[in-house]
Tab-separated table of C-alpha atoms in Angstrom:
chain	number	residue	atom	x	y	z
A	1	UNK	CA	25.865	47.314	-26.170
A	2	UNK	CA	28.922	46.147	-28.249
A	3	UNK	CA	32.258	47.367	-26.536
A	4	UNK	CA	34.564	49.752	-28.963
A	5	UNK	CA	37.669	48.509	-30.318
A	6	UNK	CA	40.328	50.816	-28.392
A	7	UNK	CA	43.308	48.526	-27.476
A	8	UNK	CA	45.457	47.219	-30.634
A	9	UNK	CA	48.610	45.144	-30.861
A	10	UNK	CA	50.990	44.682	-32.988
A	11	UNK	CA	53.356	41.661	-33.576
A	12	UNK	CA	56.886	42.896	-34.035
A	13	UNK	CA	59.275	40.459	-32.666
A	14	UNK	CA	60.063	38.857	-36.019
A	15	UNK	CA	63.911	39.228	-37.014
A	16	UNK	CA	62.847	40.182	-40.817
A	17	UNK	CA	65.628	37.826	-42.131
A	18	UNK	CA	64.388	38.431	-45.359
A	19	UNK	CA	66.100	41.429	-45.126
A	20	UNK	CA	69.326	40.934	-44.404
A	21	UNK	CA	71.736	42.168	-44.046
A	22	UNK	CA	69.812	45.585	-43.353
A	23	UNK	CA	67.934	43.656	-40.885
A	24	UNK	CA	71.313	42.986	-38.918
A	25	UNK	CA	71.359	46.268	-36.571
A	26	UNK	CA	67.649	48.074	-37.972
A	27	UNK	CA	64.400	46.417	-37.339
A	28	UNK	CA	62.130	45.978	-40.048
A	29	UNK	CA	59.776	47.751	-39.380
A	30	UNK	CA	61.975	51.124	-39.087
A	31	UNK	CA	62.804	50.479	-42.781
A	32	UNK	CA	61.446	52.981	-44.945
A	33	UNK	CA	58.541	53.188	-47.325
A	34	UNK	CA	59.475	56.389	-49.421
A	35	UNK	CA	60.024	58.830	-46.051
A	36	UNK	CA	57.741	56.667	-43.223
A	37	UNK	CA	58.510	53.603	-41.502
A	38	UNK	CA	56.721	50.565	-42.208
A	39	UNK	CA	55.349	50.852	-38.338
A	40	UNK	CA	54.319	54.691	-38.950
A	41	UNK	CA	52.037	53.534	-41.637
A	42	UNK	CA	50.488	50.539	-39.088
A	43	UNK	CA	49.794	53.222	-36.217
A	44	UNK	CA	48.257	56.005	-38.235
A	45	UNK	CA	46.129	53.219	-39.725
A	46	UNK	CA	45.475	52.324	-36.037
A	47	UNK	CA	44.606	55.864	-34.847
A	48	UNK	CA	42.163	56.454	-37.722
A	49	UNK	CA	40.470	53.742	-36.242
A	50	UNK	CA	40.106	55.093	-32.973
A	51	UNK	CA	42.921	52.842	-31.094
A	52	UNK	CA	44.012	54.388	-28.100
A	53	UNK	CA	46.117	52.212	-26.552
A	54	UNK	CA	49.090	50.471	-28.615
A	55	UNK	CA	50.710	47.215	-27.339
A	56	UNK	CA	53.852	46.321	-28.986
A	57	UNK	CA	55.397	42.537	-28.739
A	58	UNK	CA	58.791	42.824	-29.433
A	59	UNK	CA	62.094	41.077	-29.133
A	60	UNK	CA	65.915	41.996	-28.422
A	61	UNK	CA	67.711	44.547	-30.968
A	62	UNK	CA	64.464	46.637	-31.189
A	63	UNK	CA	65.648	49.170	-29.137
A	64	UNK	CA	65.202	51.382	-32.487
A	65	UNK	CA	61.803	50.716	-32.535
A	66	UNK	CA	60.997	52.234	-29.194
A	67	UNK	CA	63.173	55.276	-29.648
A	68	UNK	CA	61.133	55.899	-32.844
A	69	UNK	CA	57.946	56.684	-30.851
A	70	UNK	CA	59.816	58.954	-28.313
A	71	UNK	CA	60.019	62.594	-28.604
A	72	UNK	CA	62.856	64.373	-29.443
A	73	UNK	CA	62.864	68.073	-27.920
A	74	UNK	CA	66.302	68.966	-29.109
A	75	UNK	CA	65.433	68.044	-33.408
A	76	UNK	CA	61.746	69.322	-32.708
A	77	UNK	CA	64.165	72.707	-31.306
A	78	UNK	CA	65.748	73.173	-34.515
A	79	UNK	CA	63.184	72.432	-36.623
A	80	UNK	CA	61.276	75.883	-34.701
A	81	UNK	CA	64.324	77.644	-35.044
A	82	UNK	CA	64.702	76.781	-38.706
A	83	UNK	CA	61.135	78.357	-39.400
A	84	UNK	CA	60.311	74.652	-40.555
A	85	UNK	CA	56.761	74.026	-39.304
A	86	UNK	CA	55.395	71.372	-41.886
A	87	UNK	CA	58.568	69.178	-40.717
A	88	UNK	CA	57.872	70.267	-37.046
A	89	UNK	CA	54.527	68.693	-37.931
A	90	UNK	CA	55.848	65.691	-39.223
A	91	UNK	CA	58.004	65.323	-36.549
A	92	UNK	CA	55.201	65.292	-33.801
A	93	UNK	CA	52.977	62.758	-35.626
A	94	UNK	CA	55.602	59.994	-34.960
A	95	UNK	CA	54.998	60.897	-31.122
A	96	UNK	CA	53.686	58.861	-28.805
A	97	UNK	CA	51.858	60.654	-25.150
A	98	UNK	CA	53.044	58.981	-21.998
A	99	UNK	CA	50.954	55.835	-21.127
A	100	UNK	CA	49.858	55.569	-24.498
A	101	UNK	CA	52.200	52.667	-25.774
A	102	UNK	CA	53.377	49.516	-24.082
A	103	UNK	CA	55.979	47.348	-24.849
A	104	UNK	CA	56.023	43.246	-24.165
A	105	UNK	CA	58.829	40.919	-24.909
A	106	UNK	CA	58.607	37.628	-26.610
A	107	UNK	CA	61.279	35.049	-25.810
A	108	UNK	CA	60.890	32.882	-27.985
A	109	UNK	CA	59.392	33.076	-31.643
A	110	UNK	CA	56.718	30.343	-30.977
A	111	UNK	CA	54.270	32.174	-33.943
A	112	UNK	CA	51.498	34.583	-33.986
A	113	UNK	CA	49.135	33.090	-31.594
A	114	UNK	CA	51.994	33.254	-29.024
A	115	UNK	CA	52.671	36.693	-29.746
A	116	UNK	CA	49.294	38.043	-29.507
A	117	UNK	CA	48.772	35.808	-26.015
A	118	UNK	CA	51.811	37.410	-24.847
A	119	UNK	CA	50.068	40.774	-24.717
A	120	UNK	CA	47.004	39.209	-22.710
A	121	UNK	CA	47.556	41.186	-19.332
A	122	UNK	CA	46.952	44.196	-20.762
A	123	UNK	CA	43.504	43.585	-21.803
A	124	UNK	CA	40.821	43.068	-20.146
A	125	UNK	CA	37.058	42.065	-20.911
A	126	UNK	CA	37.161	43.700	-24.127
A	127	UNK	CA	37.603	43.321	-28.209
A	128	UNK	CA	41.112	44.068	-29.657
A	129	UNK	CA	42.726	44.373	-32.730
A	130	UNK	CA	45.589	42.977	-34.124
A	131	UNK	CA	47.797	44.769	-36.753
A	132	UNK	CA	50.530	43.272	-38.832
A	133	UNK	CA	52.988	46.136	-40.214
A	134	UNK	CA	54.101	44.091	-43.222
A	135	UNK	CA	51.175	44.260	-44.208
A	136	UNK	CA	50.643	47.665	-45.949
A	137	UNK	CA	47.365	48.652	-47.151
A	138	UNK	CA	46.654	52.059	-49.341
A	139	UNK	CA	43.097	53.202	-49.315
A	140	UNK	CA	40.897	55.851	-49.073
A	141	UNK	CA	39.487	54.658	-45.648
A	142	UNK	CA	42.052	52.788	-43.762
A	143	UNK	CA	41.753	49.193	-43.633
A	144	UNK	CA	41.124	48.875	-40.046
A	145	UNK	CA	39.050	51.802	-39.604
A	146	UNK	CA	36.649	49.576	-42.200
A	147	UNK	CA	36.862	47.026	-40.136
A	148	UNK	CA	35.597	48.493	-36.866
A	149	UNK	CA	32.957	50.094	-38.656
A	150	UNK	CA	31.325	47.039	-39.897
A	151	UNK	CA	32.712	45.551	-36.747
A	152	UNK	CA	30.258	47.943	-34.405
A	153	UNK	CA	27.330	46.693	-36.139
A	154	UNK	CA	27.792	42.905	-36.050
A	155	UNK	CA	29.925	41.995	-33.174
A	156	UNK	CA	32.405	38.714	-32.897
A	157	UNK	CA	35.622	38.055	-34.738
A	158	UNK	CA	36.208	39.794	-37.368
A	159	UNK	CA	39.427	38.968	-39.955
A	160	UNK	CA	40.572	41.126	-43.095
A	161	UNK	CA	40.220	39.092	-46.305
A	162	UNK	CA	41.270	39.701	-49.951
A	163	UNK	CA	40.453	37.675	-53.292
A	164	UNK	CA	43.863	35.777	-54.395
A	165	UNK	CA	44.715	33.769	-57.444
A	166	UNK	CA	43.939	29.952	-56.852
A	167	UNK	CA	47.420	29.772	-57.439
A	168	UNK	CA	48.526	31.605	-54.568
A	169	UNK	CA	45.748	30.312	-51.919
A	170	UNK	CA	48.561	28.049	-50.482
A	171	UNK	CA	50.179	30.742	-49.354
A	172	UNK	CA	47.841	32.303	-46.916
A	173	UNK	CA	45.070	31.591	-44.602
A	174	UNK	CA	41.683	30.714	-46.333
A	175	UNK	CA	38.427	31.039	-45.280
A	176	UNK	CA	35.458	28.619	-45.878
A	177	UNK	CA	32.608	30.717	-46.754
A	178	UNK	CA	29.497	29.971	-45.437
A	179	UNK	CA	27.304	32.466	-46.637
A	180	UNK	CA	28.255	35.482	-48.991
A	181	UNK	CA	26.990	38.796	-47.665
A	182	UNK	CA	28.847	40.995	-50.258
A	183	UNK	CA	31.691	42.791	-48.178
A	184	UNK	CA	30.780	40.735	-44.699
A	185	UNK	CA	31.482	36.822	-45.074
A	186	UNK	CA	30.514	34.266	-42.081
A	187	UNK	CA	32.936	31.518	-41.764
A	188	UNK	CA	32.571	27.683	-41.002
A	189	UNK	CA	36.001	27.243	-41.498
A	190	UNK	CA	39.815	28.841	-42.083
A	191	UNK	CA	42.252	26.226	-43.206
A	192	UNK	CA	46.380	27.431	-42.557
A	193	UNK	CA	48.067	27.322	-46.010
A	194	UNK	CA	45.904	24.640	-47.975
A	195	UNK	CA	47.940	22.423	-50.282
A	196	UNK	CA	47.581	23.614	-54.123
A	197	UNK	CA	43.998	22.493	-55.357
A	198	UNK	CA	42.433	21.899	-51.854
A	199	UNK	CA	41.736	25.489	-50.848
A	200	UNK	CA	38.008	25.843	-50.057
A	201	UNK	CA	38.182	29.164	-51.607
A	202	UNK	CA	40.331	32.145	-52.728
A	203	UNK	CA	39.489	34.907	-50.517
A	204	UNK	CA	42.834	34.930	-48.361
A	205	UNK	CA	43.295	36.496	-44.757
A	206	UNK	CA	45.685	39.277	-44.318
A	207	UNK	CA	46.950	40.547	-41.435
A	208	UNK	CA	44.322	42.923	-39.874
A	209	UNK	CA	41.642	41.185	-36.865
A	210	UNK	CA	39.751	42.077	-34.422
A	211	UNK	CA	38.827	39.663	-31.860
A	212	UNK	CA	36.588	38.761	-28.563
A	213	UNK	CA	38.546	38.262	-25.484
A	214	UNK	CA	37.311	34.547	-26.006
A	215	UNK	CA	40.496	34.170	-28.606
A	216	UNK	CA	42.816	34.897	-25.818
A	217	UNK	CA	41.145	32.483	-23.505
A	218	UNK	CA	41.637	29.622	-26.172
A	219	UNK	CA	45.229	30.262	-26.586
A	220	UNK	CA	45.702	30.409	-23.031
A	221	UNK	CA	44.757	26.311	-23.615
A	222	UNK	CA	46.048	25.686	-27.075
A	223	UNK	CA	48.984	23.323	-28.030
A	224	UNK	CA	51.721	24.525	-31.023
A	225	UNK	CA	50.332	23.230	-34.468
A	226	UNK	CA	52.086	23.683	-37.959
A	227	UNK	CA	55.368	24.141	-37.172
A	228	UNK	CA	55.485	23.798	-34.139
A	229	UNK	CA	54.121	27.141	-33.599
A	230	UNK	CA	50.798	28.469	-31.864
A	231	UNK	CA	48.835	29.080	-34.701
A	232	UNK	CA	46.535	32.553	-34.244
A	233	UNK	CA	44.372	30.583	-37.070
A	234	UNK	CA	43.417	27.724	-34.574
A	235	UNK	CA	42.680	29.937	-31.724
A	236	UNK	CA	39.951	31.698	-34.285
A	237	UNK	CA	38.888	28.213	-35.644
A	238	UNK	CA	37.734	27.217	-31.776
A	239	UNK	CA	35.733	30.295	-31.910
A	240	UNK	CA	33.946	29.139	-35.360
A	241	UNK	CA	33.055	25.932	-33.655
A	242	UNK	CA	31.819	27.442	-29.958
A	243	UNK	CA	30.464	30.399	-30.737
A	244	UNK	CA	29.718	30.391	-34.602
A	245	UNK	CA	30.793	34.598	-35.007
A	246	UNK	CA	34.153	34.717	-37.222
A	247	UNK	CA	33.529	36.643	-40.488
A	248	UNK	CA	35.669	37.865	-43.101
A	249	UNK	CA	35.731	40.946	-44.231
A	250	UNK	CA	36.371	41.968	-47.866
A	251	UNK	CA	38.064	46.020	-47.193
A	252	UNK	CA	38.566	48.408	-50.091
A	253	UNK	CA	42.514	48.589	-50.747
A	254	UNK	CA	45.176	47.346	-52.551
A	255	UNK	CA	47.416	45.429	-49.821
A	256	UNK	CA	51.694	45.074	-50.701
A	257	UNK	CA	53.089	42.259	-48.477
A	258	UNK	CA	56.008	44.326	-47.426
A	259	UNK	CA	57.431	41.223	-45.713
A	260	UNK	CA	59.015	40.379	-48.809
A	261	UNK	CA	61.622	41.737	-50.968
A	262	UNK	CA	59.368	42.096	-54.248
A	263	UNK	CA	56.100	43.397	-52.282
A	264	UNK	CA	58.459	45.943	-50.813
A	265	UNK	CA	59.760	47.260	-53.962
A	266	UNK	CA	56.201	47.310	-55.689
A	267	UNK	CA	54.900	49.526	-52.441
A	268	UNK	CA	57.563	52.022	-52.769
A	269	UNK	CA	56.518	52.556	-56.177
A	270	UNK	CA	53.128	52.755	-55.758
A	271	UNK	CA	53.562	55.374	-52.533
A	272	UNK	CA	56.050	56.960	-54.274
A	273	UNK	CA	53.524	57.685	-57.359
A	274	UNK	CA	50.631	58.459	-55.207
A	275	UNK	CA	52.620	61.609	-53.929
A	276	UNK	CA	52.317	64.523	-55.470
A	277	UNK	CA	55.325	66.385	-54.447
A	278	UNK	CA	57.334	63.253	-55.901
A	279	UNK	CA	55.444	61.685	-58.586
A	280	UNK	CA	56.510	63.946	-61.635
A	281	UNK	CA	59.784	63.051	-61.238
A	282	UNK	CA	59.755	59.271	-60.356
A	283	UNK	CA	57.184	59.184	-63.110
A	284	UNK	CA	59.819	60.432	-65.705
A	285	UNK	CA	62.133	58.504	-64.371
A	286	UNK	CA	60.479	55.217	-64.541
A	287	UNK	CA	59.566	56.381	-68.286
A	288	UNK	CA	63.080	56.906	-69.278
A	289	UNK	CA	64.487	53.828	-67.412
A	290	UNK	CA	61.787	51.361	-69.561
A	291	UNK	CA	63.252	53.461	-72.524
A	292	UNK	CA	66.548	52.480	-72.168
A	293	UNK	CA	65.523	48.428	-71.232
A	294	UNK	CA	63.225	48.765	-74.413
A	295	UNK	CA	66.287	49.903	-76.401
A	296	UNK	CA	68.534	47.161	-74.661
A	297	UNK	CA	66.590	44.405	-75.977
């Protein structure tokens, strides 16, 4: 019987210098997509999925980040007294219960593979997921809740993958297909940013996985690669070669690389459409502002 995927952590030690100088005193992921955090869109994703337990691996100056998940009696207090219960409600979805979130620090940023291996005592004999918030998917079904779907039926490592231009493949992660089951790929290979015209395909990972406990016992013996970081890439290329179960799989979404300044921009336009209490406005406005560029030129 294949164990559920319950336990879920998220990498959130980076100093988002790509940011600055907002960056300086707020952590990334508190910056805001429309009216939610970057992170608040990462853990409803998670719970949707089923994760109970949330392990964040963070670094100093995210005291922010931790506050964010507390409650707050005294605003939830005048929110009830204010006769504002769909804020009230708001409010309590950013709570976390007692027990329910842990927090782990990395020292030193040493890459993704050290992050997730800092989180290993928490886990035990178990599959996990890993969740990047930068990483902002909008679909109907949540990303991740796709994943561990497909996930209960075939087992092993499982990483989210996306079509790119061959243009862009040396960006990104990319897998080597070995055979093509329409929305489920198996993998022979991943190769870590491929140099332009060497990729051995275009579908691209992004940052959702869910992994064996097997990944955590190869970083436990891995050496830094590019970069000299510990690559999360070569820790799920060991499993390829032992155990032959890493597959891709191709969710329904459109993904925004909110680690970047552009990706950021282009989410907050397309959240900012998809709601209906703003998207009338916005909509005008974006009208009116091509207008006058139109006009300009």
């Amino acid at each position: 019987m294949k164990k559920k995927v319950t336990k879920a952590i998220f990498p959130v030690a980076g100093l988002g210098t790509r940011f600055l100088p907002a960056t300086k005193s707020i952590p990334k992921e508190i910056m805001t997509l429309v009216d939610r955090p970057l992170i608040q869109y990462a853990i409803d994703e998670a719970r949707a999925a089923g994760i109970k337990e949330f392990i964040f691996v963070t670094s100093r100056g995210k005291s922010a980040l931790e506050d964010y998940f507390d409650h707050s009696p005294e605003l939830e207090n005048i929110l009830r007294k204010k006769k504002k219960p769909e804020l009230l409600k708001t409010l309590k979805n950013t709570n976390m219960e007692s027990g329910a979130i842990a927090y782990m620090r990395q020292h030193k940023a040493l890459g993704l593979g050290h992050a997730v291996w800092c989180a290993r005592r928490l886990l035990s004999n178990e599959p996990f997921a890993v969740i990047l918030p930068d990483d902002v998917i909008a679909a109907e079904k949540p990303c991740l809740q796709q994943m561990v779907e497909a996930h209960a039926e075939i087992g092993g490592n499982m990483v989210a993958a996306m079509e790119v231009p061959d243009d862009k493949t040396s960006s990104y992660g990319v897998l080597d297909v070995k055979e093509d089951m329409g929305s489920v790929v198996s993998v022979k290979g991943m190769v870590e940013k491929p140099a332009a015209g060497t990729a051995p395909s275009n579908l691209a990972v992004i940052g959702r996985y869910i992994l064996t406990p097997d990944v955590m016992g190869h970083l436990n013996r891995i050496k830094s690669g590019a970069g000299g970081e510990i690559q999360l890439t070569d820790a799920i290329a060991r499993e390829i070669t032992d155990a032959d179960n890493v597959y891709g799989y191709r969710f329904k979404g459109q993904r925004f690389d909110c680690g970047s300044k552009a990706g950021f921009l282009q989410a907050t336009v397309a959240f900012g459409l998809g709601r209906e209490d703003l998207r009338d406005e916005f909509q005008d406005y974006l009208a009116d502002m091509m207008s006058v560029r139109s006009a300009a030129q």
